[in-house]
Short mmCIF file of C-alpha atoms in Angstrom, two decimals:
data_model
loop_
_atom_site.label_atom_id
_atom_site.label_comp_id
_atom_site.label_asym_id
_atom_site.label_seq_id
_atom_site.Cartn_x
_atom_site.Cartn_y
_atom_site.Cartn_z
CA UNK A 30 234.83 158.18 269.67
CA UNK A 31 232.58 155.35 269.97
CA UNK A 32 231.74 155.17 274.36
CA UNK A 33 231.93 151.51 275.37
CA UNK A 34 229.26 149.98 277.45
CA UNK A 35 230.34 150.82 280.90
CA UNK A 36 228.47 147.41 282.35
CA UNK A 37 229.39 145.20 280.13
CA UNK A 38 231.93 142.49 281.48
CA UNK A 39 235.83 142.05 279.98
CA UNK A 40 235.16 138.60 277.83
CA UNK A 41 231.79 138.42 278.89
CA UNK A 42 230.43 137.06 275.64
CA UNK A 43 233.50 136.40 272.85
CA UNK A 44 233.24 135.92 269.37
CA UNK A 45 235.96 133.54 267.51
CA UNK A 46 236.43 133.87 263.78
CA UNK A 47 238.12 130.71 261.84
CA UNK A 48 235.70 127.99 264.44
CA UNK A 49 235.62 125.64 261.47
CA UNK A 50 239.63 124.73 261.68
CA UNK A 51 241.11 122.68 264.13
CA UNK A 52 242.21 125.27 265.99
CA UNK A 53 239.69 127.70 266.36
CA UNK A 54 237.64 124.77 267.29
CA UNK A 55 239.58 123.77 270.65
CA UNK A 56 239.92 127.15 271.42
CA UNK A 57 235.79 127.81 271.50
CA UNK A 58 235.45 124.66 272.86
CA UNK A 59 238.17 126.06 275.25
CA UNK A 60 236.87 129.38 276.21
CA UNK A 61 233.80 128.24 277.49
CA UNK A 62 235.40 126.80 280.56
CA UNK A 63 236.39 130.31 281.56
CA UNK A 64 233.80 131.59 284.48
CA UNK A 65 233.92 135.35 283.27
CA UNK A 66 232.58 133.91 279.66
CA UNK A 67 228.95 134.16 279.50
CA UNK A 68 228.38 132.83 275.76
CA UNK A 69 230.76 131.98 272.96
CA UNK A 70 230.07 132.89 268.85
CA UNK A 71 232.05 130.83 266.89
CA UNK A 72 231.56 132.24 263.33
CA UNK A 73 233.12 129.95 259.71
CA UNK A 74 232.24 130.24 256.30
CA UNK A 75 231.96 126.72 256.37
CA UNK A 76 230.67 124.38 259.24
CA UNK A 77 232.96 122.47 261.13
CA UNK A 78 233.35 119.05 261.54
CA UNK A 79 234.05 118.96 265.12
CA UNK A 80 231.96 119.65 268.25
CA UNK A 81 231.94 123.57 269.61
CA UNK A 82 230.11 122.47 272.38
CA UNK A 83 227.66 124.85 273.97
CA UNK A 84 228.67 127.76 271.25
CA UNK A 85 226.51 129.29 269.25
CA UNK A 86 227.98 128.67 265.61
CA UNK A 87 226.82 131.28 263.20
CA UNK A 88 227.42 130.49 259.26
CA UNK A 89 228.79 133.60 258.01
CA UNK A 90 231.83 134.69 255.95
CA UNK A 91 234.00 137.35 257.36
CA UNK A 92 234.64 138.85 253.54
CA UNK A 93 230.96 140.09 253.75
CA UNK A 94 229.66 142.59 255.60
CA UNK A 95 227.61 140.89 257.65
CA UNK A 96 229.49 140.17 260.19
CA UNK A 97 228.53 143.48 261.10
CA UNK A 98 225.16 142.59 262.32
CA UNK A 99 226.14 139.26 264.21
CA UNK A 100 228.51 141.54 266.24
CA UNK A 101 225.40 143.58 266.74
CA UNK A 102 222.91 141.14 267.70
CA UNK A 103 225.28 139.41 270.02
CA UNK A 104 226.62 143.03 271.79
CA UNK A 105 230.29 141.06 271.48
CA UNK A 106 232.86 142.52 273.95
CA UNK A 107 235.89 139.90 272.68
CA UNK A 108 236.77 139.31 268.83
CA UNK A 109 239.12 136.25 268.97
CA UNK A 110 240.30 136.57 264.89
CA UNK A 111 241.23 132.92 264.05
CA UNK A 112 240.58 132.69 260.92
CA UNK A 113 244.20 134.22 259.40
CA UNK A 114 245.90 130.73 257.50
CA UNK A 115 248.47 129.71 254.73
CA UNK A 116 245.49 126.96 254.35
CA UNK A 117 242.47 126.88 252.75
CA UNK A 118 239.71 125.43 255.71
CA UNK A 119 236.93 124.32 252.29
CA UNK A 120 237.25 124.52 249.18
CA UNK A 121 239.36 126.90 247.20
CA UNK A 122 242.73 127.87 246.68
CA UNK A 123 245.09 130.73 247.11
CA UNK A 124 243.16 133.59 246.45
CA UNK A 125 240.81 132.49 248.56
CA UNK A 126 242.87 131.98 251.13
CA UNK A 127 244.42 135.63 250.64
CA UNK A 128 240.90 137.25 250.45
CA UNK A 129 239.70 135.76 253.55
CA UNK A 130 243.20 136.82 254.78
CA UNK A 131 243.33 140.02 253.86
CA UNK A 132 239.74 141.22 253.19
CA UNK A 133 238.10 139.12 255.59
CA UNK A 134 240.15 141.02 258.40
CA UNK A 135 239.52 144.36 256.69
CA UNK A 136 235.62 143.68 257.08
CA UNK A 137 235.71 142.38 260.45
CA UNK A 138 237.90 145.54 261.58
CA UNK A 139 235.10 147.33 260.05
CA UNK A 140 232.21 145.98 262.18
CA UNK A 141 234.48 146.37 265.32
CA UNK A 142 235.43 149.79 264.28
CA UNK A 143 231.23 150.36 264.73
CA UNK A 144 230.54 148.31 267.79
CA UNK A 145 229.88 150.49 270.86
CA UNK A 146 230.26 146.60 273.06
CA UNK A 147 233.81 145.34 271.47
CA UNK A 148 236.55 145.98 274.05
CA UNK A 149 239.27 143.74 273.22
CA UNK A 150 240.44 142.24 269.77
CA UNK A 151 242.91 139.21 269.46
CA UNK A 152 244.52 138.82 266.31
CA UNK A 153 246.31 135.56 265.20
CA UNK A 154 249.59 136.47 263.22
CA UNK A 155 252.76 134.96 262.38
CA UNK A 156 256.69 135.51 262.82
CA UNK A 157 256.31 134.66 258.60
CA UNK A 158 255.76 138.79 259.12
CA UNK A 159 259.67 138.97 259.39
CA UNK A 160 260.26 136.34 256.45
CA UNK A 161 263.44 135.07 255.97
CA UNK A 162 266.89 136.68 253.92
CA UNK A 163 270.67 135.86 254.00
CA UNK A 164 271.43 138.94 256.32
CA UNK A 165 268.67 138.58 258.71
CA UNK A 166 269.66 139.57 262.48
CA UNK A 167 270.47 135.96 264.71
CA UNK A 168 267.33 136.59 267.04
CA UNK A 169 264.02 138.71 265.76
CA UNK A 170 262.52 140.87 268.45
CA UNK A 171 258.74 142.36 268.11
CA UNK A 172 260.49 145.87 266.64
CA UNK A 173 262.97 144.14 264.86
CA UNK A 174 262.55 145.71 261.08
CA UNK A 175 262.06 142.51 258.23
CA UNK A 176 265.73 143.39 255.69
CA UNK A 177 262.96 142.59 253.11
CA UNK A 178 259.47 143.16 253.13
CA UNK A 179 257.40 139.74 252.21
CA UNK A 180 256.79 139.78 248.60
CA UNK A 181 253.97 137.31 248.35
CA UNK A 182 252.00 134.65 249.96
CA UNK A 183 251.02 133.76 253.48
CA UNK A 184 253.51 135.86 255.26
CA UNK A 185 252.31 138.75 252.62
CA UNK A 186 248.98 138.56 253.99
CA UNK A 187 250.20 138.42 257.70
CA UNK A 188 251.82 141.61 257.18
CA UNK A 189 248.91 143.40 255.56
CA UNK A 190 246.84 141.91 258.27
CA UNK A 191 248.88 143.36 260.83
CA UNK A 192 249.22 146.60 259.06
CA UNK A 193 244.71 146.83 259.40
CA UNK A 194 245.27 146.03 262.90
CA UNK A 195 247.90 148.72 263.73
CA UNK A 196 245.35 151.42 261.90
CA UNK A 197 242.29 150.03 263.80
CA UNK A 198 244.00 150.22 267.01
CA UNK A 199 244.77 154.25 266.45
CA UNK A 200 240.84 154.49 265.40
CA UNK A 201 239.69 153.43 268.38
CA UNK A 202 242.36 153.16 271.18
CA UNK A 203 239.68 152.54 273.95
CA UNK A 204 240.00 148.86 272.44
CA UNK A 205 242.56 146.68 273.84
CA UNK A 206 244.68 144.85 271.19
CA UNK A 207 246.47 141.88 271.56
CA UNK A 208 248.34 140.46 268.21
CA UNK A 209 250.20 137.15 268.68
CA UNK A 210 252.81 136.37 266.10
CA UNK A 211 253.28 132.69 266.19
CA UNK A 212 256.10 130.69 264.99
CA UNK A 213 255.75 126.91 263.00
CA UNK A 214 252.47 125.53 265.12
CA UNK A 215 253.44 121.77 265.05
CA UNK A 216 251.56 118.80 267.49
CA UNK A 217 249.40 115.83 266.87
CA UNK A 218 247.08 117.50 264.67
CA UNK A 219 248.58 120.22 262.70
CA UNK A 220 247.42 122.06 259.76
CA UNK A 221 250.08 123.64 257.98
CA UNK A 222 251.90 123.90 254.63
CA UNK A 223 255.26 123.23 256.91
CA UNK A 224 253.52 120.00 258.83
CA UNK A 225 252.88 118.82 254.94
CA UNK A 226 256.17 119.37 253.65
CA UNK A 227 257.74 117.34 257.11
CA UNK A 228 254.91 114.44 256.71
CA UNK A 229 256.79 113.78 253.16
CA UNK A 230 258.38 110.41 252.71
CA UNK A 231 261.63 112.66 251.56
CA UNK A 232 262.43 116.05 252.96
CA UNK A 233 263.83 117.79 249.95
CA UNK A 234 266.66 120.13 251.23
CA UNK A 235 268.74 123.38 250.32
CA UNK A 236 271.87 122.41 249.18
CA UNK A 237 274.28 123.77 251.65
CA UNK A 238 271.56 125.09 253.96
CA UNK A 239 270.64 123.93 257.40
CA UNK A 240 268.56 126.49 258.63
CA UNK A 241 267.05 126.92 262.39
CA UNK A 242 263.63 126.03 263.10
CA UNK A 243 261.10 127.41 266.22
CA UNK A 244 258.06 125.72 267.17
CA UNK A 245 255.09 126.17 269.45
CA UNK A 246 252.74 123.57 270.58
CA UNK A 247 248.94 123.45 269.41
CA UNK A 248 248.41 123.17 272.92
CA UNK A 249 250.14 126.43 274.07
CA UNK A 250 248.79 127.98 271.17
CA UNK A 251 245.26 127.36 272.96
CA UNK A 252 246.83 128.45 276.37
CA UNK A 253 247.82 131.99 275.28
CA UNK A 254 244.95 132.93 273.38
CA UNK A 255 243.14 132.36 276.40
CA UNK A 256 245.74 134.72 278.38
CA UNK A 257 244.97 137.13 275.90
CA UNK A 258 241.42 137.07 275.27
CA UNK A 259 240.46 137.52 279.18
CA UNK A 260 241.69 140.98 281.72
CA UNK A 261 245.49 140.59 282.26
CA UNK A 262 246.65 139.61 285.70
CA UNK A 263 248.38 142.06 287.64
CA UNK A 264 251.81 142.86 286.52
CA UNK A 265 251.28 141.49 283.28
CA UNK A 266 249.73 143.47 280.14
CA UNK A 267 247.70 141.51 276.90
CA UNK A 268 247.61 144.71 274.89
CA UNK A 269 250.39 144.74 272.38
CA UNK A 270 252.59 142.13 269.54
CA UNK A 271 254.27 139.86 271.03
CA UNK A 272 256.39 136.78 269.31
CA UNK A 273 254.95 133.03 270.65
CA UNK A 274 257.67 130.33 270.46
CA UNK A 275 258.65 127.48 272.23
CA UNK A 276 262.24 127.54 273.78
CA UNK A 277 264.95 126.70 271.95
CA UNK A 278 265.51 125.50 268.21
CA UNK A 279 266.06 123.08 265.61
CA UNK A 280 268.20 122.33 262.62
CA UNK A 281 266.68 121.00 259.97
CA UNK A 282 269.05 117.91 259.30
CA UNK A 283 267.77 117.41 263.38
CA UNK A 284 264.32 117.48 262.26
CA UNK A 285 264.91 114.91 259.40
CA UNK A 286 266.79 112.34 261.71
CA UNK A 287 264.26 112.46 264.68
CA UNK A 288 261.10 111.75 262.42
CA UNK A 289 263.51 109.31 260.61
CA UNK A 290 263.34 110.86 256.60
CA UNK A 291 266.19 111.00 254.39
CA UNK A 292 267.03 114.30 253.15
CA UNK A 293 267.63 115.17 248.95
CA UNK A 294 269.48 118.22 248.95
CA UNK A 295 268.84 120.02 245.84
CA UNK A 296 270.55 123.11 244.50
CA UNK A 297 267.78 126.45 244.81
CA UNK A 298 266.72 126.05 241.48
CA UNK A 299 265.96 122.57 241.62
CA UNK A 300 263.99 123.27 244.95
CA UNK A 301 262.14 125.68 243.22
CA UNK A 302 261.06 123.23 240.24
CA UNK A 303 260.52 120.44 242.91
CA UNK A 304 258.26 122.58 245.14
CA UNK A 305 256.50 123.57 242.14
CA UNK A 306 255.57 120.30 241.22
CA UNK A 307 254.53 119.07 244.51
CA UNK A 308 252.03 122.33 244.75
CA UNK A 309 251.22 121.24 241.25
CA UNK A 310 249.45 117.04 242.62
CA UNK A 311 248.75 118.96 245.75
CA UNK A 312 250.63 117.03 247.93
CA UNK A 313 251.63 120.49 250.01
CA UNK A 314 252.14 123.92 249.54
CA UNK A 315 255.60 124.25 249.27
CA UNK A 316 255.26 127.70 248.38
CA UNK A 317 258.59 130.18 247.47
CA UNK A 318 258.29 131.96 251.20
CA UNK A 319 258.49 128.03 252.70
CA UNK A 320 261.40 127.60 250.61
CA UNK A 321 263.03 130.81 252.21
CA UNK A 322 262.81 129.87 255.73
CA UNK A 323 263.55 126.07 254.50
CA UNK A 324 266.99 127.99 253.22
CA UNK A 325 267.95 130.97 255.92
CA UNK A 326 265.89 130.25 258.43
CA UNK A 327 263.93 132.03 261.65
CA UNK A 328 264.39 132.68 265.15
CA UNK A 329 262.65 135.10 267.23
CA UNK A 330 262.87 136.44 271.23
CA UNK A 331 260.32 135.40 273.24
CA UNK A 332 261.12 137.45 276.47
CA UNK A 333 257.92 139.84 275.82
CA UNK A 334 256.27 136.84 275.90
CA UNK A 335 257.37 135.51 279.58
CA UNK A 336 258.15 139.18 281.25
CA UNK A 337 255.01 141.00 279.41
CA UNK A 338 252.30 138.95 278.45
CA UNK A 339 253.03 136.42 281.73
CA UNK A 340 252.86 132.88 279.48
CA UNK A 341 255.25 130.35 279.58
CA UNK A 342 255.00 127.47 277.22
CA UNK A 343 254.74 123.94 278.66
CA UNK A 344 256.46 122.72 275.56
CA UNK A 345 260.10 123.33 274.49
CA UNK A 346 260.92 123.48 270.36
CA UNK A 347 262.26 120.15 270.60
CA UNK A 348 259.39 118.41 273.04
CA UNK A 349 257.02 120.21 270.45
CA UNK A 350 258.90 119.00 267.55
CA UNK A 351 258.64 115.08 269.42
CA UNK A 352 255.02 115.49 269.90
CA UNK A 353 254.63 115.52 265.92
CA UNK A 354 257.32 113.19 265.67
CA UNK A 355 255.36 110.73 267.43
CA UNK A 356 251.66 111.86 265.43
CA UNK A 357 253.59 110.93 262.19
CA UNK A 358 254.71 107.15 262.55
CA UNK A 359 257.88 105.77 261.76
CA UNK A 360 259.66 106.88 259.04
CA UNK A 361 261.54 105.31 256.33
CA UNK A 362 264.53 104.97 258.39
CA UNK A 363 265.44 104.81 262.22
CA UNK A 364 266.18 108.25 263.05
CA UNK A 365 270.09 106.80 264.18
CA UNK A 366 270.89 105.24 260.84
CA UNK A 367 269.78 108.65 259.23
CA UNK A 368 271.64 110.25 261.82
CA UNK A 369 275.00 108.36 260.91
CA UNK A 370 274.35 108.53 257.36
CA UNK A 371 274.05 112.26 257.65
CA UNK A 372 277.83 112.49 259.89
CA UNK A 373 279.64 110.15 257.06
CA UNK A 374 278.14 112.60 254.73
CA UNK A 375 279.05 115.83 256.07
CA UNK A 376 282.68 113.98 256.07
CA UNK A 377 282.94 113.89 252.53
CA UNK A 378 284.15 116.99 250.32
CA UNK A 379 281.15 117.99 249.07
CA UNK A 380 279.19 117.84 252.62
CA UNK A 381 279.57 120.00 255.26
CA UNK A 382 282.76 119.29 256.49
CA UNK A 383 286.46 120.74 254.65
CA UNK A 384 284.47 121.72 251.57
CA UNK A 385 282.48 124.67 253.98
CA UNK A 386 279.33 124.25 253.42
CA UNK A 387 277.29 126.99 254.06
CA UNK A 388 274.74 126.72 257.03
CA UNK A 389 272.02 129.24 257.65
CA UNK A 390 272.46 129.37 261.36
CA UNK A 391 272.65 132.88 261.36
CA UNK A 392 274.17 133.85 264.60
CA UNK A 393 276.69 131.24 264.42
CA UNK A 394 278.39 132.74 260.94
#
């Protein structure tokens, strides 16, 4: 086993993977405020368009193995992986995505697995590692078994990614492992194929479907990482998987009458042709996992979270949900005349009312 370097300082000098997105920007530009952080190297494959402040950026892709050597020549303690999306940060489309994903993590692993300085790895994940089925349990817990393994996409790559970490973790178990598993990450400035498919004029629908929803903030998204890139507090541990959601959910139709957009409900099939098309001009990614939890839904327990990992989001589901609300502008309706529209609707036979429509609320069936 590889002997860490008994002097070296927890988060003393941190390396973030993924600096070129939004979000691994504020978080280097973040970490640097911490006093027990020494230097910060924010790594891309592409350079960012946003200030990293006093970081050191380093223009390297984590698919190639040299990301070996800037671990090296920087004697990192802290790997902050960022840089696990649905999203393409440049150019590029899914399979590049997937390989930085997948293979990108795989090589980064690597180079930790051979640094004698790395003491602590955060991984960003997603509760997309559950995905989303008809007979899925009312409330997802970190050791809550998927009914049905991710076939494909993002939430195929989160549970890969997660599979690397678990092995890496038994390799060298002097290093500290923290994986967060984040639910929809909505605010002003999101970047996500969900924020897409809510910025559309018309929220096409599920016919029959009106699944919850879970959010976190961007901003508590920046909190926690920095809870678990730094020495837990006492009576708290950062070591472990643990599910990151603000309190509380959403329905759907809620979603569609606060940012004030009509809903289309379309039968599965139609969904499916409609998503296709709007991948198709590019106008979001509304890939067949999105159309899942767009149909049955998510919700996961957050009490590791609080009682565990010691973080408590500053912003609910629904205060998360009005941040974005408020980023996107008005919509093409006032969210009460959508909201009426939507009651004399579910009145009618074919709604939701006599006619029992079927809504994925799973732990109110």
């Amino acid at each position: 086993m590889i002997e860490r370097r008994k002097a070296r300082i927890l988060g003393k000098i941190v390396l973030v993977t993924g600096a070129a997105r939004q979000l691994g920007g504020r978080f280097v530009r973040r970490i640097q405020r911490d006093p027990g952080v020494d230097r910060v190297i924010a790594v891309d494959a592409v350079a960012p368009g946003h200030q990293l402040g006093d970081a050191e950026f380093v223009l390297a892709d984590i698919r190639q193995s040299a990301i070996t050597r800037v671990l090296a020549e920087h004697s990192v303690d802290t790997v902050v992986h960022l840089d696990v999306s649905a999203k393409a940060s440049g150019a590029g489309g899914r399979t590049t995505v997937k390989e930085t994903n997948v293979i990108g993590t795989m090589q980064l692993l690597g180079a930790c697995q051979k640094s004698p300085t790395v003491q602590r790895l955060v991984v960003k994940s997603s509760t997309n590692v559950y995905g989303s089925a008809p007979r899925d349990p009312a409330v997802f817990t970190e050791t809550t078994p998927p009914k049905s393994l991710p076939s494909g996409g993002f939430a195929k790559d989160a549970v890969e990614v997660e599979g690397y970490v678990r092995g890496f973790a038994r390799r060298r178990p002097d290093v500290a492992v923290c994986v967060l598993r984040f639910a929809n990450i909505l605010g002003p400035e999101p970047d996500s194929p969900l924020a897409d498919y809510l910025a559309l004029p018309v929220l096409p629908t599920v016919f029959g479907y009106d699944p919850r929803l879970q959010f976190v903030h961007e901003d508590d998204v920046v909190d926690v990482l920095e809870i678990a890139s730094r020495e837990p507090r006492r009576g708290t541990l950062n070591s472990g998987t643990f599910n990151i959601a603000g309190e509380g959910v959403l329905l759907l139709s809620q979603c569609s009458r606060r940012l004030g957009r009509p809903t289309v409900p379309l039968l599965l099939p139609a969904v499916t042709w409609v998503g296709s098309a709007l991948r198709t001009i590019g106008m979001t990614d509304f890939s067949p996992e999105q159309i899942r939890l767009l149909t049955h839904g998510r919700v996961v327990s957050t009490v590791q979270m609080r009682e565990t990992l010691g973080f408590r989001p500053k912003f609910t589901t629904a205060e998360t949900f009005a941040e974005f609300a408020r980023s996107r502008g008005p919509g093409l309706l006032p969210p009460e005349r959508v909201g009426r529209a939507v009651g004399r609707l579910a009145e009618l036979p074919l709604g939701g009312g006599a006619a029992g429509t079927t809504h994925s609320t799973h732990g109110a069936r």
